[in-house]
Amino acid sequence: MNVKPFTISYTRSPVDVQFVNQCDVLEDENLTDDNKVQKTVKNRDKNNEGKKKEEKYVNYKVEPKRRTTKSPMSPPNELLLKNGETKNETKKNGIISNDEESLKEDATEERETWGKKTEFLLSVIGFAVDLGNVWRFPYICYRNGGGAFLIPYFIMLIFLGLPLFYMELALGQYQRCGAISIWNRLCPMFTGLGYGICFVATFVGMYYNTVIAWAVYYLFASFRSEVPWSHCNNTWNTANCVSVVDGYNVSHVTNDSMLAATEFYLFRVLEDQKAYGIERIGSPKWQMVLCLIAVFVIVYFSLWKGIKSSGKAVWVTATVPYVVLLILLVRGCTLPGAKDGIIYYLRPQWDKLLKVEVWLDAASQIFFSLGPGFGTLLALSSYNKFHNNCYIDAVATATINCFTSVLAGFVVFSVLGYMAHTTQKDIDKVAMEGPGLVFMVYPEALATLDGSVFWSILFFVMLITLGMDSTFGGLEAVITAIMDTFKIVKGRREWLVLGVIIYCFLGSLPSTTNGGQYIVSLLDRHAAPIPLICICFCEAIAVNWFYGVQHFSNDVQSMLGFQPGIFWKICWAFICPICLIVLFVLSIYYYDGIELNGYVYPQWSLAIGWTISCTSLICIPIYIVYLLIVTPGTFKQKILRMIRPSSIPSHVDQDKSRHLYDKYEISSSNVGTTVNTPVSYNAEAISMYSPYQVDNIQDKNDSV
């Protein structure tokens, strides 16, 4: 067996002696350097034990270093090069070296952390508790069996929503980076997920802030002696207008009749009469544009200083909604018919549990309510202290979110019962979901109360603060991801935030037109729901199958001091991916177009909607192809580098943990390379995954 001469310079931690135990080691006393020991490693021929043993020489430098936990047989990380060669390599005298700093993330700038734990919790709660808790959950609950719907709802919380919520909080806290760069530390092949998340967040920001602008318009309109939607004697009212305040006469109501609040929303706020569906949406309304500017100005000054500014803003935006909800609940329960509304809300219809659509709605509601996949949980938790108990945070915030949804149901249906009693209609004829509930039905009820101006101001302040929190979280995900990935924006956060705000504002302008509600409905259906399900599925697979559920559990243990239980591991690795892929398939299967107030969207508009959905998803395969092209090596080596972490968090290296890193340097007369890798690698494993041909280091048939 002919073996080419080579040298391995091996820097390792004194903790792990696995490599040394594989060899017979002899110490050479002639070395003068106290830190170096010349060792003769006798290579054993397992098939011919009696044959003469070959001798190879290894320079063994004893120096404590840290490494990350990996499987002993994992291939080395991607060789990063410096100075334009390959991402992590430096060439000196014909030998390519890879020092430890090339693999570690730059640790020169300490990452800021939350000033108080409460600020983080309020930010997460504020993001999770949004307008959907008020205008979607109550309607979904009563439509799918009332109290019986709570069974599939909480089952989906336990097996789908909470595990994903916990996983993202733990990922962000351990890796301490945004939604793009985090994948270099997990599985570089899935970096496209981060870019897809940024697209989703900005698409949502383009229409979600318009809804907040509508609430701002209502808020300013409420500052007068009487709310303007109380009567039917305004310039925007039609002959079909009826008002509860003026006396609702059932005998005068026809199929064409509209409540005064409905006409105010359609013909004054939106001026929908000047548009014709999505085909002709008209021009932007200057009043709505000003309201939108006001919203984005508030968002900018809440985000421009990072968590230092947003952490202060959430003290108001996250707490005000709960105060208002409790006040509205007390007032609503005193109204006539409120009891009937609450009974209708909670009355169980057990036969509904046999329908697939009910379980699909439960999964969708809990998934979009908690908000995994937006990148917000990754971003917000990345500013936590390393040993923060994110497990308690996940359970607490998810519980508060679900409690808020149920509480909002009582607030909404107490008023719906009152409206049904006043208009002498069945509750299901009054109930609506989405903007129609908060901009048409609820304002009509508020107009009939004593002190309607006060109640109206209170209600729309609640809507604005509910929406603001979610906007803070969604845009923070984009800003954090960009800042952690592109060093050119380091130290320029104010300008980056301004750029993101301007981009979202320009994208929001079509939704401020006379036909803005058609744009909002299209984006609401296509910008986030389907892409996020697919993104979360890929995320669960990348973390628990490529990075490894046990590897991830070890990371959690290094933060919390205990391993996640078997329940969490099973949910992460099996239950969540299965639920997500089923939810994704069924969401596409049950898609039957979009209809809004009797208007059916044309096919070309649906094609635009699907294009928006695919814009986020196409980032995943595009980045895989890109990485496959730029990664050096054979096809097998490319794939291995694409699925293995290419960097490690610098803060983990500084943490007092068991995670240690070792360094090998292999060189021959022609070529050499340095590989950062766990101590249990032997030279054969290193050469196997080297970017150079194996025979540059040793003969292909030889083993070391």
Short mmCIF file of N, CA, C and O in Angstrom, two decimals, residues 9-111:
data_model
loop_
_atom_site.label_atom_id
_atom_site.label_comp_id
_atom_site.label_asym_id
_atom_site.label_seq_id
_atom_site.Cartn_x
_atom_site.Cartn_y
_atom_site.Cartn_z
N SER A 9 -2.11 18.98 10.95
CA SER A 9 -2.00 19.83 12.13
C SER A 9 -3.38 19.89 12.76
O SER A 9 -4.32 20.34 12.12
N TYR A 10 -3.47 19.46 13.98
CA TYR A 10 -4.79 19.21 14.58
C TYR A 10 -4.91 20.00 15.87
O TYR A 10 -4.18 19.76 16.82
N THR A 11 -5.78 20.98 15.90
CA THR A 11 -6.04 21.77 17.10
C THR A 11 -7.33 21.28 17.71
O THR A 11 -8.35 21.29 17.05
N ARG A 12 -7.32 20.86 18.95
CA ARG A 12 -8.49 20.22 19.52
C ARG A 12 -8.67 20.61 20.98
O ARG A 12 -7.78 21.15 21.62
N SER A 13 -9.84 20.29 21.48
CA SER A 13 -10.12 20.49 22.89
C SER A 13 -9.61 19.30 23.69
O SER A 13 -9.65 18.16 23.23
N PRO A 14 -9.12 19.54 24.90
CA PRO A 14 -8.68 18.42 25.74
C PRO A 14 -9.83 17.57 26.25
O PRO A 14 -9.61 16.55 26.87
N VAL A 15 -11.08 18.00 26.01
CA VAL A 15 -12.23 17.29 26.56
C VAL A 15 -12.46 15.97 25.85
O VAL A 15 -12.76 14.96 26.45
N ASP A 16 -12.31 15.97 24.52
CA ASP A 16 -12.68 14.82 23.71
C ASP A 16 -11.44 14.08 23.27
O ASP A 16 -10.58 14.63 22.60
N VAL A 17 -11.28 12.83 23.67
CA VAL A 17 -10.09 12.05 23.31
C VAL A 17 -10.44 10.91 22.37
O VAL A 17 -9.70 9.95 22.24
N GLN A 18 -11.57 11.03 21.72
CA GLN A 18 -12.05 9.95 20.87
C GLN A 18 -11.07 9.65 19.74
O GLN A 18 -10.82 8.51 19.40
N PHE A 19 -10.50 10.71 19.12
CA PHE A 19 -9.60 10.50 18.00
C PHE A 19 -8.33 9.81 18.45
O PHE A 19 -7.83 8.89 17.81
N VAL A 20 -7.77 10.25 19.59
CA VAL A 20 -6.53 9.67 20.08
C VAL A 20 -6.71 8.20 20.43
O VAL A 20 -5.85 7.37 20.19
N ASN A 21 -7.85 7.84 20.95
CA ASN A 21 -8.10 6.47 21.35
C ASN A 21 -8.17 5.52 20.16
O ASN A 21 -8.11 4.31 20.33
N GLN A 22 -8.32 6.07 18.95
CA GLN A 22 -8.39 5.21 17.78
C GLN A 22 -7.00 4.77 17.31
O GLN A 22 -6.87 3.95 16.43
N CYS A 23 -5.93 5.34 17.88
CA CYS A 23 -4.58 5.10 17.38
C CYS A 23 -3.65 4.71 18.52
O CYS A 23 -3.89 5.00 19.68
N ASP A 24 -2.53 4.06 18.17
CA ASP A 24 -1.43 3.85 19.10
C ASP A 24 -0.55 5.09 19.02
O ASP A 24 -0.05 5.44 17.94
N VAL A 25 -0.31 5.77 20.14
CA VAL A 25 0.37 7.06 20.13
C VAL A 25 1.69 6.95 20.87
O VAL A 25 1.76 6.43 21.98
N LEU A 26 2.75 7.44 20.25
CA LEU A 26 4.07 7.49 20.87
C LEU A 26 4.53 8.93 20.93
O LEU A 26 4.38 9.67 19.97
N GLU A 27 5.11 9.34 22.05
CA GLU A 27 5.53 10.72 22.21
C GLU A 27 6.99 10.87 21.84
O GLU A 27 7.85 10.08 22.22
N ASP A 28 7.30 11.90 21.05
CA ASP A 28 8.66 12.20 20.65
C ASP A 28 9.19 13.31 21.55
O ASP A 28 8.73 14.43 21.52
N GLU A 29 10.20 13.01 22.37
CA GLU A 29 10.69 13.97 23.36
C GLU A 29 11.62 15.01 22.75
O GLU A 29 12.06 15.92 23.43
N ASN A 30 11.95 14.87 21.47
CA ASN A 30 12.89 15.80 20.85
C ASN A 30 12.26 17.14 20.50
O ASN A 30 12.97 18.08 20.17
N LEU A 31 10.91 17.23 20.52
CA LEU A 31 10.26 18.49 20.17
C LEU A 31 10.53 19.52 21.25
O LEU A 31 10.45 19.24 22.44
N THR A 32 10.83 20.73 20.83
CA THR A 32 11.15 21.79 21.78
C THR A 32 9.92 22.56 22.23
O THR A 32 9.90 23.13 23.31
N ASP A 33 8.92 22.62 21.40
CA ASP A 33 7.70 23.37 21.74
C ASP A 33 6.87 22.57 22.73
O ASP A 33 6.50 21.44 22.48
N ASP A 34 6.64 23.14 23.90
CA ASP A 34 5.90 22.43 24.95
C ASP A 34 4.47 22.13 24.53
O ASP A 34 3.85 21.21 25.05
N ASN A 35 3.93 22.93 23.62
CA ASN A 35 2.53 22.75 23.22
C ASN A 35 2.37 21.76 22.09
O ASN A 35 1.26 21.49 21.68
N LYS A 36 3.49 21.25 21.55
CA LYS A 36 3.40 20.31 20.44
C LYS A 36 4.00 18.98 20.83
O LYS A 36 5.01 18.89 21.51
N VAL A 37 3.36 17.95 20.38
CA VAL A 37 3.83 16.59 20.65
C VAL A 37 3.88 15.87 19.33
O VAL A 37 2.91 15.85 18.57
N GLN A 38 5.06 15.30 19.01
CA GLN A 38 5.17 14.52 17.78
C GLN A 38 4.68 13.11 18.09
O GLN A 38 5.15 12.47 19.02
N LYS A 39 3.71 12.67 17.33
CA LYS A 39 3.10 11.38 17.61
C LYS A 39 3.24 10.49 16.39
O LYS A 39 3.05 10.94 15.27
N THR A 40 3.57 9.26 16.61
CA THR A 40 3.60 8.28 15.55
C THR A 40 2.33 7.47 15.62
O THR A 40 2.05 6.87 16.65
N VAL A 41 1.60 7.51 14.56
CA VAL A 41 0.32 6.81 14.52
C VAL A 41 0.48 5.55 13.69
O VAL A 41 0.81 5.63 12.51
N LYS A 42 0.29 4.46 14.31
CA LYS A 42 0.41 3.19 13.60
C LYS A 42 -0.91 2.83 12.97
O LYS A 42 -1.89 2.66 13.65
N ASN A 43 -0.88 2.76 11.68
CA ASN A 43 -2.10 2.43 10.95
C ASN A 43 -2.26 0.92 10.89
O ASN A 43 -1.33 0.21 10.50
N ARG A 44 -3.41 0.47 11.27
CA ARG A 44 -3.68 -0.97 11.31
C ARG A 44 -4.38 -1.41 10.05
O ARG A 44 -5.32 -0.77 9.62
N ASP A 45 -3.93 -2.51 9.50
CA ASP A 45 -4.62 -3.12 8.37
C ASP A 45 -5.55 -4.17 8.95
O ASP A 45 -5.13 -5.22 9.41
N LYS A 46 -6.85 -3.86 8.95
CA LYS A 46 -7.82 -4.75 9.61
C LYS A 46 -7.91 -6.11 8.94
O LYS A 46 -8.21 -7.11 9.57
N ASN A 47 -7.71 -6.15 7.64
CA ASN A 47 -7.83 -7.42 6.92
C ASN A 47 -6.58 -8.29 7.07
O ASN A 47 -6.62 -9.50 6.90
N ASN A 48 -5.42 -7.69 7.35
CA ASN A 48 -4.16 -8.44 7.46
C ASN A 48 -3.43 -7.95 8.69
O ASN A 48 -2.54 -7.10 8.61
N GLU A 49 -3.80 -8.48 9.84
CA GLU A 49 -3.23 -8.00 11.08
C GLU A 49 -1.75 -8.34 11.21
O GLU A 49 -1.02 -7.68 11.92
N GLY A 50 -1.30 -9.38 10.52
CA GLY A 50 0.09 -9.79 10.65
C GLY A 50 1.04 -9.00 9.79
O GLY A 50 2.24 -9.12 9.94
N LYS A 51 0.52 -8.23 8.86
CA LYS A 51 1.39 -7.50 7.96
C LYS A 51 2.07 -6.35 8.69
O LYS A 51 1.62 -5.87 9.70
N LYS A 52 3.15 -5.89 8.07
CA LYS A 52 3.89 -4.79 8.66
C LYS A 52 3.03 -3.54 8.67
O LYS A 52 2.44 -3.19 7.67
N LYS A 53 3.01 -2.86 9.80
CA LYS A 53 2.17 -1.68 9.93
C LYS A 53 2.87 -0.48 9.32
O LYS A 53 4.06 -0.29 9.46
N GLU A 54 2.10 0.34 8.62
CA GLU A 54 2.61 1.57 8.05
C GLU A 54 2.65 2.64 9.15
O GLU A 54 1.83 2.65 10.05
N GLU A 55 3.60 3.55 9.06
CA GLU A 55 3.70 4.62 10.04
C GLU A 55 3.45 5.97 9.36
O GLU A 55 3.95 6.23 8.27
N LYS A 56 2.71 6.79 10.03
CA LYS A 56 2.45 8.13 9.54
C LYS A 56 2.67 9.10 10.69
O LYS A 56 2.50 8.74 11.85
N TYR A 57 3.03 10.31 10.36
CA TYR A 57 3.40 11.27 11.40
C TYR A 57 2.36 12.38 11.48
O TYR A 57 1.95 12.92 10.47
N VAL A 58 1.97 12.67 12.70
CA VAL A 58 0.93 13.66 12.94
C VAL A 58 1.46 14.72 13.90
O VAL A 58 1.96 14.38 14.97
N ASN A 59 1.42 15.98 13.48
CA ASN A 59 1.72 17.07 14.40
C ASN A 59 0.48 17.35 15.22
O ASN A 59 -0.54 17.72 14.67
N TYR A 60 0.57 17.21 16.50
CA TYR A 60 -0.61 17.31 17.37
C TYR A 60 -0.40 18.49 18.31
O TYR A 60 0.44 18.47 19.19
N LYS A 61 -1.15 19.55 18.08
CA LYS A 61 -1.02 20.76 18.89
C LYS A 61 -2.15 20.82 19.91
O LYS A 61 -3.31 20.89 19.54
N VAL A 62 -1.81 20.79 21.19
CA VAL A 62 -2.82 20.77 22.24
C VAL A 62 -3.18 22.21 22.60
O VAL A 62 -2.35 22.95 23.08
N GLU A 63 -4.43 22.57 22.31
CA GLU A 63 -4.91 23.91 22.61
C GLU A 63 -6.42 23.86 22.71
O GLU A 63 -7.08 23.37 21.80
N PRO A 64 -7.01 24.32 23.82
CA PRO A 64 -8.48 24.22 23.97
C PRO A 64 -9.19 25.08 22.95
O PRO A 64 -8.90 26.26 22.80
N LYS A 65 -10.12 24.48 22.25
CA LYS A 65 -10.99 25.18 21.30
C LYS A 65 -12.40 24.69 21.51
O LYS A 65 -12.62 23.62 22.03
N ARG A 66 -13.37 25.47 21.03
CA ARG A 66 -14.76 25.07 21.15
C ARG A 66 -15.27 24.59 19.82
O ARG A 66 -14.86 25.05 18.77
N ARG A 67 -16.23 23.69 19.85
CA ARG A 67 -16.85 23.21 18.63
C ARG A 67 -18.33 23.04 18.86
O ARG A 67 -18.81 23.02 19.98
N THR A 68 -19.07 22.94 17.76
CA THR A 68 -20.51 22.71 17.87
C THR A 68 -20.79 21.23 17.85
O THR A 68 -20.03 20.45 17.29
N THR A 69 -21.91 20.85 18.45
CA THR A 69 -22.28 19.44 18.51
C THR A 69 -22.75 18.96 17.16
O THR A 69 -23.60 19.57 16.54
N LYS A 70 -22.18 17.86 16.69
CA LYS A 70 -22.62 17.25 15.44
C LYS A 70 -22.49 15.74 15.57
O LYS A 70 -21.83 15.23 16.45
N SER A 71 -23.13 15.07 14.67
CA SER A 71 -22.96 13.63 14.60
C SER A 71 -21.51 13.32 14.28
O SER A 71 -20.88 14.00 13.47
N PRO A 72 -20.89 12.30 14.88
CA PRO A 72 -19.49 11.98 14.63
C PRO A 72 -19.20 11.71 13.17
O PRO A 72 -18.09 11.90 12.73
N MET A 73 -20.17 11.27 12.41
CA MET A 73 -19.91 10.93 11.02
C MET A 73 -20.38 12.02 10.06
O MET A 73 -20.43 11.82 8.87
N SER A 74 -20.74 13.21 10.60
CA SER A 74 -21.16 14.28 9.71
C SER A 74 -19.98 14.77 8.90
O SER A 74 -18.87 14.88 9.41
N PRO A 75 -20.18 15.09 7.62
CA PRO A 75 -19.09 15.63 6.83
C PRO A 75 -18.75 17.04 7.27
O PRO A 75 -19.55 17.72 7.90
N PRO A 76 -17.55 17.53 6.97
CA PRO A 76 -17.16 18.88 7.40
C PRO A 76 -18.05 19.95 6.79
O PRO A 76 -18.68 19.76 5.78
N ASN A 77 -18.00 21.09 7.42
CA ASN A 77 -18.76 22.23 6.91
C ASN A 77 -18.17 22.74 5.61
O ASN A 77 -17.03 22.44 5.25
N GLU A 78 -18.92 23.56 4.95
CA GLU A 78 -18.47 24.19 3.71
C GLU A 78 -17.21 24.99 3.98
O GLU A 78 -17.09 25.69 4.96
N LEU A 79 -16.22 24.86 3.09
CA LEU A 79 -15.01 25.66 3.22
C LEU A 79 -15.30 27.07 2.73
O LEU A 79 -15.48 27.30 1.56
N LEU A 80 -15.32 28.00 3.64
CA LEU A 80 -15.64 29.37 3.29
C LEU A 80 -14.40 30.04 2.71
O LEU A 80 -13.28 29.67 3.04
N LEU A 81 -14.58 31.07 1.89
CA LEU A 81 -13.46 31.67 1.18
C LEU A 81 -13.18 33.09 1.60
O LEU A 81 -14.08 33.83 1.93
N LYS A 82 -11.93 33.49 1.54
CA LYS A 82 -11.54 34.85 1.84
C LYS A 82 -10.91 35.49 0.62
O LYS A 82 -10.33 34.83 -0.22
N ASN A 83 -10.98 36.83 0.59
CA ASN A 83 -10.32 37.62 -0.45
C ASN A 83 -10.69 37.16 -1.85
O ASN A 83 -9.86 37.09 -2.75
N GLY A 84 -11.95 36.78 -2.02
CA GLY A 84 -12.46 36.49 -3.35
C GLY A 84 -12.10 35.14 -3.88
O GLY A 84 -12.31 34.85 -5.04
N GLU A 85 -11.52 34.20 -3.11
CA GLU A 85 -11.18 32.91 -3.66
C GLU A 85 -12.33 31.94 -3.51
O GLU A 85 -13.04 31.67 -4.42
N THR A 86 -12.51 31.39 -2.37
CA THR A 86 -13.76 30.69 -2.06
C THR A 86 -14.07 31.11 -0.66
O THR A 86 -13.19 31.46 0.08
N LYS A 87 -15.22 31.07 -0.20
CA LYS A 87 -15.72 31.85 0.91
C LYS A 87 -14.91 31.72 2.19
O LYS A 87 -15.00 32.53 3.05
N ASN A 88 -14.16 30.71 2.41
CA ASN A 88 -13.54 30.54 3.72
C ASN A 88 -12.09 30.07 3.63
O ASN A 88 -11.59 29.50 4.57
N GLU A 89 -11.45 30.23 2.47
CA GLU A 89 -10.11 29.71 2.30
C GLU A 89 -9.11 30.84 2.08
O GLU A 89 -9.39 31.83 1.46
N THR A 90 -7.87 30.64 2.57
CA THR A 90 -6.80 31.57 2.31
C THR A 90 -5.62 30.79 1.78
O THR A 90 -5.24 29.78 2.35
N LYS A 91 -5.04 31.23 0.69
CA LYS A 91 -3.94 30.48 0.08
C LYS A 91 -2.62 31.10 0.51
O LYS A 91 -2.39 32.28 0.32
N LYS A 92 -1.75 30.28 1.06
CA LYS A 92 -0.42 30.72 1.46
C LYS A 92 0.59 29.66 1.04
O LYS A 92 0.54 28.52 1.50
N ASN A 93 1.51 30.06 0.17
CA ASN A 93 2.57 29.15 -0.27
C ASN A 93 2.03 27.84 -0.80
O ASN A 93 2.55 26.76 -0.51
N GLY A 94 0.95 27.92 -1.55
CA GLY A 94 0.41 26.72 -2.16
C GLY A 94 -0.44 25.89 -1.25
O GLY A 94 -0.96 24.87 -1.65
N ILE A 95 -0.61 26.30 0.02
CA ILE A 95 -1.44 25.55 0.96
C ILE A 95 -2.65 26.39 1.31
O ILE A 95 -2.53 27.55 1.68
N ILE A 96 -3.81 25.80 1.18
CA ILE A 96 -5.05 26.51 1.47
C ILE A 96 -5.42 26.24 2.91
O ILE A 96 -5.59 25.09 3.31
N SER A 97 -5.52 27.29 3.69
CA SER A 97 -5.82 27.14 5.12
C SER A 97 -7.20 27.69 5.41
O SER A 97 -7.72 28.51 4.68
N ASN A 98 -7.73 27.25 6.52
CA ASN A 98 -9.07 27.69 6.93
C ASN A 98 -9.05 27.88 8.43
O ASN A 98 -9.24 26.95 9.18
N ASP A 99 -8.78 29.11 8.88
CA ASP A 99 -8.69 29.32 10.32
C ASP A 99 -10.08 29.38 10.94
O ASP A 99 -11.07 29.53 10.27
N GLU A 100 -10.12 29.28 12.26
CA GLU A 100 -11.39 29.16 12.96
C GLU A 100 -12.27 30.38 12.77
O GLU A 100 -13.49 30.30 12.72
N GLU A 101 -11.63 31.56 12.63
CA GLU A 101 -12.43 32.77 12.48
C GLU A 101 -13.25 32.78 11.20
O GLU A 101 -14.24 33.47 11.07
N SER A 102 -12.79 32.01 10.20
CA SER A 102 -13.53 31.98 8.94
C SER A 102 -14.86 31.27 9.08
O SER A 102 -15.78 31.52 8.33
N LEU A 103 -14.95 30.33 10.02
CA LEU A 103 -16.21 29.60 10.21
C LEU A 103 -17.12 30.30 11.19
O LEU A 103 -18.33 30.25 11.07
N LYS A 104 -16.53 30.98 12.16
CA LYS A 104 -17.34 31.68 13.14
C LYS A 104 -17.92 32.95 12.56
O LYS A 104 -17.31 33.61 11.74
N GLU A 105 -19.11 33.30 13.04
CA GLU A 105 -19.69 34.57 12.66
C GLU A 105 -18.91 35.69 13.33
O GLU A 105 -18.29 35.52 14.37
N ASP A 106 -18.94 36.85 12.70
CA ASP A 106 -18.26 38.01 13.25
C ASP A 106 -18.88 38.40 14.58
O ASP A 106 -20.06 38.69 14.68
N ALA A 107 -18.06 38.40 15.62
CA ALA A 107 -18.58 38.68 16.97
C ALA A 107 -18.14 40.03 17.49
O ALA A 107 -18.24 40.31 18.67
N THR A 108 -17.61 40.90 16.60
CA THR A 108 -17.11 42.18 17.05
C THR A 108 -18.22 43.08 17.57
O THR A 108 -18.01 43.89 18.45
N GLU A 109 -19.42 42.95 17.03
CA GLU A 109 -20.54 43.78 17.45
C GLU A 109 -21.52 42.95 18.27
O GLU A 109 -22.10 42.00 17.78
N GLU A 110 -21.66 43.32 19.52
CA GLU A 110 -22.56 42.59 20.41
C GLU A 110 -24.00 42.87 20.02
O GLU A 110 -24.39 44.00 19.78
N ARG A 111 -24.81 41.82 19.96
CA ARG A 111 -26.21 41.99 19.58
C ARG A 111 -26.99 42.57 20.75
O ARG A 111 -26.84 42.12 21.89
#
